[in-house]
Short mmCIF file of C-alpha atoms in Angstrom, two decimals:
data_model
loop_
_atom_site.label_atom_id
_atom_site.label_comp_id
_atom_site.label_asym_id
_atom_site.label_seq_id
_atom_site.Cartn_x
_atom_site.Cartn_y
_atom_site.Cartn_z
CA UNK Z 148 70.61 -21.86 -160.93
CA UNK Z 149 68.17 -24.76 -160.05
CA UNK Z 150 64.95 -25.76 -159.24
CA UNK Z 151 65.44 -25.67 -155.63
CA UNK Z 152 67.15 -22.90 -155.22
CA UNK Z 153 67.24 -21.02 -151.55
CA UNK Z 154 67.97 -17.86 -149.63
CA UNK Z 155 71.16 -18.59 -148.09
CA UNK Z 156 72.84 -15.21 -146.90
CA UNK Z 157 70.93 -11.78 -146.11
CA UNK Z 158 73.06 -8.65 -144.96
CA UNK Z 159 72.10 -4.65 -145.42
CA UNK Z 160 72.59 -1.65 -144.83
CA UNK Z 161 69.81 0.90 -143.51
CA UNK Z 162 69.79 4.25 -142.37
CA UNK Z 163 67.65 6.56 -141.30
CA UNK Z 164 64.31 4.46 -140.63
CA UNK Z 165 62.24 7.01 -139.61
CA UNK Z 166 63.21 9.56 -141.91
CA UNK Z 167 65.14 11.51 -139.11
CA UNK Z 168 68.39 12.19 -140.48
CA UNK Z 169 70.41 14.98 -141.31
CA UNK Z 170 69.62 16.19 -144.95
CA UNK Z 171 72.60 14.52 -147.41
CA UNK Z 172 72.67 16.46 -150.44
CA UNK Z 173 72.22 14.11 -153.26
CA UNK Z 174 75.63 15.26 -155.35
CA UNK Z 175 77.68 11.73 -155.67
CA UNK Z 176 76.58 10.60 -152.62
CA UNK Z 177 77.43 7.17 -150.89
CA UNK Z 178 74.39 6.30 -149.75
CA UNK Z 179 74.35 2.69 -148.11
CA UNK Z 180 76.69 0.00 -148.56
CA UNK Z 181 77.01 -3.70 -147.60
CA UNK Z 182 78.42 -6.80 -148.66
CA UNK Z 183 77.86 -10.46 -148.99
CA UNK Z 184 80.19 -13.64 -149.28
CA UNK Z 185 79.50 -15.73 -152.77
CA UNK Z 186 81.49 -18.67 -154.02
CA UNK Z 187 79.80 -20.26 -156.55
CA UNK Z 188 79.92 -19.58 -160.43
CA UNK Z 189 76.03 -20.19 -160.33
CA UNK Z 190 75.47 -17.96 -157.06
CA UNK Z 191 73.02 -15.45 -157.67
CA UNK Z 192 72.66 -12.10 -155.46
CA UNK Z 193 68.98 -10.62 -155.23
CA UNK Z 194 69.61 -6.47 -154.56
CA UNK Z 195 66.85 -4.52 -153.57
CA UNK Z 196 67.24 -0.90 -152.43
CA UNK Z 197 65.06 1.93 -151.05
CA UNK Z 198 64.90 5.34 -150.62
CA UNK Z 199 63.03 9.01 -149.40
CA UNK Z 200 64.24 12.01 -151.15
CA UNK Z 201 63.16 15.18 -151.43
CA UNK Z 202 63.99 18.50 -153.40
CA UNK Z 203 63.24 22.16 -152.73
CA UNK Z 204 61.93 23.38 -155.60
CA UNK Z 205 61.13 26.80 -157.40
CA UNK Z 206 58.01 27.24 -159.10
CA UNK Z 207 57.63 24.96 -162.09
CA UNK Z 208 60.68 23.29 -161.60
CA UNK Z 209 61.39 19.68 -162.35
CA UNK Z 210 64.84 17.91 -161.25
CA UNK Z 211 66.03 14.32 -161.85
CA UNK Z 212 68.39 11.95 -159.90
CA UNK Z 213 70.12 9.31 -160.63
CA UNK Z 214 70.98 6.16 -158.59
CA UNK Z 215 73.28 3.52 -159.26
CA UNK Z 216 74.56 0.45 -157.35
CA UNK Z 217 77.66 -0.43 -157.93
CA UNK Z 218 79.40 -3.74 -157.61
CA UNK Z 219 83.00 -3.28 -156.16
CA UNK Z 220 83.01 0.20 -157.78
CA UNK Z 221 81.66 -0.69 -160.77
CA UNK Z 222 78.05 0.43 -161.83
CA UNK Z 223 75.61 -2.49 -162.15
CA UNK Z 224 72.63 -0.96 -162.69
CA UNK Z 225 71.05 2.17 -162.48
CA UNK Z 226 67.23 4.38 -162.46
CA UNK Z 227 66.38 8.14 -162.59
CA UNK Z 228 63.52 9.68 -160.99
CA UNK Z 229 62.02 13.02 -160.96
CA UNK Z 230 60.30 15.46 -159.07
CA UNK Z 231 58.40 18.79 -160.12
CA UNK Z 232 56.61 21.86 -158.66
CA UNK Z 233 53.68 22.41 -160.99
CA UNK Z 234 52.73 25.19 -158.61
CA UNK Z 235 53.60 29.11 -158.72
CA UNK Z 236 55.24 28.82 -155.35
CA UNK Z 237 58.10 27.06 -153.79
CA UNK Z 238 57.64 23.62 -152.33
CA UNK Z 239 59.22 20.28 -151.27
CA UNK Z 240 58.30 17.74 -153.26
CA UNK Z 241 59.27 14.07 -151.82
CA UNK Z 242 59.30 10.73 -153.72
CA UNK Z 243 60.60 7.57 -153.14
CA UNK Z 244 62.88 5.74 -155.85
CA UNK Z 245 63.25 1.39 -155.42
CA UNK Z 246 66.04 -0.60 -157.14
CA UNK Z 247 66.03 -4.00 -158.10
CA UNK Z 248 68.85 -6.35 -159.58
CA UNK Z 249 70.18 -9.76 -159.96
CA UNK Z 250 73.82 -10.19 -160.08
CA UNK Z 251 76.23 -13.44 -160.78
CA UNK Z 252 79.34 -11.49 -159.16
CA UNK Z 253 81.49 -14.97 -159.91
CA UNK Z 254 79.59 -16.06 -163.53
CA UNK Z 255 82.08 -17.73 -165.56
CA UNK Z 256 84.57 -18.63 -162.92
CA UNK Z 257 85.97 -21.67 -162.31
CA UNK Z 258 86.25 -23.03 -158.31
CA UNK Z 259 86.23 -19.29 -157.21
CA UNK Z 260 87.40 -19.52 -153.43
CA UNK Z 261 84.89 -17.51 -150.95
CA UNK Z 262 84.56 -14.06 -152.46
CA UNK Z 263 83.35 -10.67 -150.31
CA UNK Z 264 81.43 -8.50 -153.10
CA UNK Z 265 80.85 -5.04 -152.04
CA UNK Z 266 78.05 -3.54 -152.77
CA UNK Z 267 76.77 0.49 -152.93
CA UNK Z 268 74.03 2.52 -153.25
CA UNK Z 269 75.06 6.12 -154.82
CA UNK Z 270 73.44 9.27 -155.81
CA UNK Z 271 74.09 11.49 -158.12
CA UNK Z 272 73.75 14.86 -160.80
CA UNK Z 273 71.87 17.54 -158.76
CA UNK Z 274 72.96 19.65 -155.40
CA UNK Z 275 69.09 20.72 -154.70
CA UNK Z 276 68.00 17.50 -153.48
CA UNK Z 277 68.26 15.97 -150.51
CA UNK Z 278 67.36 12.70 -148.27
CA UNK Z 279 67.31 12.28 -144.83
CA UNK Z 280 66.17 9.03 -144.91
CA UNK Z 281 64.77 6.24 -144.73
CA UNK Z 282 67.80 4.26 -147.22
CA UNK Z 283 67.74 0.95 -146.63
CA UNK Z 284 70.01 -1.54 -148.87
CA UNK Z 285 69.83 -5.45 -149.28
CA UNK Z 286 71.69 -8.07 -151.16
CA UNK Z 287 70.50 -11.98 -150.42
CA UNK Z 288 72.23 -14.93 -152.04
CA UNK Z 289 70.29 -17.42 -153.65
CA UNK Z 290 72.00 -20.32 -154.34
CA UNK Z 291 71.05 -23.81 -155.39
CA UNK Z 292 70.41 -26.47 -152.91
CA UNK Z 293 72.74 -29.29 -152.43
CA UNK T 94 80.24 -23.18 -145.95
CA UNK T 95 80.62 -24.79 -142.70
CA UNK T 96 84.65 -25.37 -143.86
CA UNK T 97 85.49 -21.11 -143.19
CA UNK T 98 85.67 -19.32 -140.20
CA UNK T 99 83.41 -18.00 -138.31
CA UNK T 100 83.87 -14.92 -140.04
CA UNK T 101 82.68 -15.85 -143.07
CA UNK T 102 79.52 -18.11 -141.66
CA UNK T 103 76.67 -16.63 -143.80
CA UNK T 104 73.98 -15.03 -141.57
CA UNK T 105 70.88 -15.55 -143.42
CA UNK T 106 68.28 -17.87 -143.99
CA UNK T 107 64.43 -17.62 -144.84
CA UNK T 108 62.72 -19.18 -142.73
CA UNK T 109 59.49 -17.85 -142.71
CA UNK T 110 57.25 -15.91 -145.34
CA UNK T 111 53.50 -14.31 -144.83
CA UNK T 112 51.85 -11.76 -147.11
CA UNK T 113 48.95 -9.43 -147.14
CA UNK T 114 47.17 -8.76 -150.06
CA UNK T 115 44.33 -6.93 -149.77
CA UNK T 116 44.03 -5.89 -153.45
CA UNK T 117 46.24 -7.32 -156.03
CA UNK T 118 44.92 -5.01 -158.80
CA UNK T 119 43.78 -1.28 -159.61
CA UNK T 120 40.12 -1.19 -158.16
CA UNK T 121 40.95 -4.09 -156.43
CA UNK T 122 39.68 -3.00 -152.97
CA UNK T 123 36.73 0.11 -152.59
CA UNK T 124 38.59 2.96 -152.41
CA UNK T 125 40.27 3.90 -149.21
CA UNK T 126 40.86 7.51 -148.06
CA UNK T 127 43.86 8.55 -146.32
CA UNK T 128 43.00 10.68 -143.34
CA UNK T 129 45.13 14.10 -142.12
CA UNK T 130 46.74 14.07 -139.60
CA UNK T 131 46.53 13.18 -136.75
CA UNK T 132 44.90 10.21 -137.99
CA UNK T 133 46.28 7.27 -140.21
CA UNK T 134 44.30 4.41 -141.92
CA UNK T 135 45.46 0.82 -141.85
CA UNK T 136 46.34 -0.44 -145.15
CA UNK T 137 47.16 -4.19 -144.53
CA UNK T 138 48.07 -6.43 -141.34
CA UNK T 139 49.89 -9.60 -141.26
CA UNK T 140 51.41 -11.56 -138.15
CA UNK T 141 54.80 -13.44 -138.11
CA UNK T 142 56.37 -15.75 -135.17
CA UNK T 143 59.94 -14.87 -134.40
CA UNK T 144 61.95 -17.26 -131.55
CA UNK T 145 65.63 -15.69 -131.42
CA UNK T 146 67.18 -12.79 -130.61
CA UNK T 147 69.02 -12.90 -134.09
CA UNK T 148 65.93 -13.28 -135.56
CA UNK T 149 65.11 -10.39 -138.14
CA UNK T 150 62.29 -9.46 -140.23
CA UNK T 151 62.99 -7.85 -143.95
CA UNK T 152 59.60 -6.12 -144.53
CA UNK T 153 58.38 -4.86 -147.88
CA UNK T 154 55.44 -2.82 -148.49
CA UNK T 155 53.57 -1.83 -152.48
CA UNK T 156 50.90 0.82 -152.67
CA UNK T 157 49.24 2.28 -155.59
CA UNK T 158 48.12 5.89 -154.49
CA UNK T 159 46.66 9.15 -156.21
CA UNK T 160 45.87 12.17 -155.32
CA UNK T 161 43.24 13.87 -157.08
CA UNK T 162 43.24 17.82 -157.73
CA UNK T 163 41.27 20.74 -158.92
CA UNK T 164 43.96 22.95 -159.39
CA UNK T 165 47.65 22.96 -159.28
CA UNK T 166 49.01 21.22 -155.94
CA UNK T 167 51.25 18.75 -154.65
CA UNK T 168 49.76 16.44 -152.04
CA UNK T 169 51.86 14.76 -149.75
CA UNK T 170 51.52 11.37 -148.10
CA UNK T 171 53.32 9.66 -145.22
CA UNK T 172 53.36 5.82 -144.70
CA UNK T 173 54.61 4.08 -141.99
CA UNK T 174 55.42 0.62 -141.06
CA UNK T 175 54.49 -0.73 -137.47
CA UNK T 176 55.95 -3.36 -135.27
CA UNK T 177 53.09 -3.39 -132.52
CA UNK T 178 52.42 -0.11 -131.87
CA UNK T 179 55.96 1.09 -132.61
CA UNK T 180 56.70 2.82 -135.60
CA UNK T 181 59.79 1.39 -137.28
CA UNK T 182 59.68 2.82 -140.71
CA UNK T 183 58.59 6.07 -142.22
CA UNK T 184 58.64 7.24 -145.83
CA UNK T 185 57.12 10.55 -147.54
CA UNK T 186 56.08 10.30 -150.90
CA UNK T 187 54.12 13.27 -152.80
CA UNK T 188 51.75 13.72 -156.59
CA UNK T 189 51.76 16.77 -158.41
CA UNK T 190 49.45 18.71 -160.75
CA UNK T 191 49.52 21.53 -162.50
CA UNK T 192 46.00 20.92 -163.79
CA UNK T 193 42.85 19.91 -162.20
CA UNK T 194 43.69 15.75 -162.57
CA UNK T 195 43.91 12.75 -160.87
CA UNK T 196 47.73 11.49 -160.44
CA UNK T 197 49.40 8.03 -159.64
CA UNK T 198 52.46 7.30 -157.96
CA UNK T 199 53.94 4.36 -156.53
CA UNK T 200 55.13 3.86 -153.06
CA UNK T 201 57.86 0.94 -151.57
CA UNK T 202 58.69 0.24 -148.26
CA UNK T 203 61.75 -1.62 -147.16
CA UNK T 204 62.73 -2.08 -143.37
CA UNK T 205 64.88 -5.00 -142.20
CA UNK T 206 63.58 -4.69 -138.37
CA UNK T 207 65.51 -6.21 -135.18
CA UNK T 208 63.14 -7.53 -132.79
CA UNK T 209 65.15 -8.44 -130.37
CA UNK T 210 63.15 -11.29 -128.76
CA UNK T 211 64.17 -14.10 -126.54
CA UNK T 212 61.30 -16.37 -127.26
CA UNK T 213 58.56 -17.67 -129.28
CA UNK T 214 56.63 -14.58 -130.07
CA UNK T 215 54.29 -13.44 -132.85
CA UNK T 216 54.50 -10.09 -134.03
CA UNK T 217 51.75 -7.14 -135.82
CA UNK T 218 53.36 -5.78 -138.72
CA UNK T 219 50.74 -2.92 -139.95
CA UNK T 220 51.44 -0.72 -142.96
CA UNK T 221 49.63 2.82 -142.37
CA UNK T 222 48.66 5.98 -144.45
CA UNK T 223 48.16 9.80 -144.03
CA UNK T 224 47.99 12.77 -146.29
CA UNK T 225 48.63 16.14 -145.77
CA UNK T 226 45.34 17.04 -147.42
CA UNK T 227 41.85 15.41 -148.81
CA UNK T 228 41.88 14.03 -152.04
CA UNK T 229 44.61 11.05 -151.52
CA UNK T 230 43.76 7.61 -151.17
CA UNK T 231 44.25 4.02 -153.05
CA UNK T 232 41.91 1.27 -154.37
CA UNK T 233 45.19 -0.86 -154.65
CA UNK T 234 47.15 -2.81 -155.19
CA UNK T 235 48.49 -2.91 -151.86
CA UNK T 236 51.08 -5.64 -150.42
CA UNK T 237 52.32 -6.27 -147.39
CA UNK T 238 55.24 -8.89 -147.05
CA UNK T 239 57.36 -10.13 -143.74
CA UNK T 240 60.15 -12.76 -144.08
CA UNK T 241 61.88 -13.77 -141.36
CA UNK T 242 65.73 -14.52 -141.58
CA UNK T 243 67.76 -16.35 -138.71
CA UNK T 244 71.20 -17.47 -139.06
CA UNK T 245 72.09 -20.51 -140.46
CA UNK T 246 73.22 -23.88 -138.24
CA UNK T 247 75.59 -25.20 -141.19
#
């Protein structure tokens, strides 16, 4: 990392930007995936992900989700967000979860050779909830200038 | 990079940034009611110039909301993300009581949009609000942010 440091690759993934998709139950689902080229020890890669879910829920219920991005299959970070019914009726309840994480995919290697990273955005722990979009998942390089 | 293929050439390079800001802080702006439908209320506007047809635009919206309740409830509220006058992005995000309370929540909005234009042109990028019932609005913070990324010439 420098001083000047710069946005020098942007790809992503996004589904669904209106919402309109067909419910995807939230039980280990792959929910967006992308990938980006690094090859630098000292490149950094600036995640962000987004995403609408919603769970049908009994009265006074509560139910939490997990979501993780993984880094070639292996878990890099991760949140958990919640919804409830405080009501005496059913109900959707709808919330939106945001991830964001900096990874060095190639820190500590030496004249790594242009490296594809995947990248994933996956949901998990709980078969009443749902999205149907929007998902939309980023990953832009930052390296430093030469 | 320019020694790989043209595989690997990475696609992606900011070239231009604008922000709105409207409120920055809690209280920041008077307080602004979401309407029902069918009506929405603009939360914040901001203008970009795009030139290529590979151009895209990674937009990112913030907004503090509540909803405020005198019972048990959920309100819901839908915000959208317009190019023009075309909606590109929509997200639902709802509060919940089970008491009479006020209740925060936090929405984002992420859309990397396509325009799709052959020449210099500047687009309206408008974030927009609704509830499903009174009692929802914000006072901020709210942002509104539009990069453009074009593909790099080396």
């Amino acid at each position: 990392m420098t001083l000047c440091d710069r946005l020098t690759e942007f790809r992503f993934d996004e589904n669904f930007a209106l919402g309109n998709g067909s419910p995807v139950a939230l039980t280990n689902a792959m929910l967006a995936t992308t990938f980006i080229l690094v090859d630098d020890p000292e490149d950094l890669v600036w995640l962000n992900a987004t995403v609408h879910w919603f769970a049908n829920l009994s009265p006074l219920q509560v139910i939490n989700i997990v979501f993780n991005l993984e880094r070639n299959g292996t878990l890099i970070t991760g949140t958990q967000q919640s919804v409830s019914n405080p009501t005496g009726v059913a109900a959707t309840v709808n919330n939106v979860a945001r991830l964001q994480f900096i990874d060095a995919p190639l820190l500590g290697q030496e004249n790594p050779p242009v490296t594809p990273v995947v990248y994933t955005l996956i949901a998990s722990f709980n078969t009443a909830a749902f999205t149907t979009g929007p998902i939309t998942l980023s990953a832009a390089e930052i390296e430093g200038q030469n | 990079m320019s020694n790989i293929n043209l595989f690997f050439i990475e696609p992606g390079k900011l070239s231009e940034f604008k922000v709105s800001e409207p409120a920055a802080t809690v209280g920041g702006t008077s307080t602004i009611n979401f309407p029902t439908d069918p009506s929405f209320v603009d939360l914040a506007t901001v203008f970009l110039t795009v030139d290529e047809i590979t151009d895209r635009v990674w937009v990112n919206g913030t907004v503090r909301w509540s909803g405020v309740f005198a019972a048990a409830g959920i309100i819901s509220a839908t915000f959208q993300l317009l190019r023009e006058s075309i909606i590109v992005y929509q997200t639902i995000q709802d509060v919940a009581s089970p008491v009479a309370a006020t209740v925060d929540n936090i929405v984002h909005l992420e859309h990397i949009d396509l325009p799709m234009v052959s020449e210099k042109t500047t687009l309206t990028y408008t974030l927009r609000a609704q509830a499903n019932a009174t009692g929802a609005s914000t006072n901020g913070p709210i942002t509104l942010t539009v990069a453009e990324l074009e593909a790099n010439s080396c």
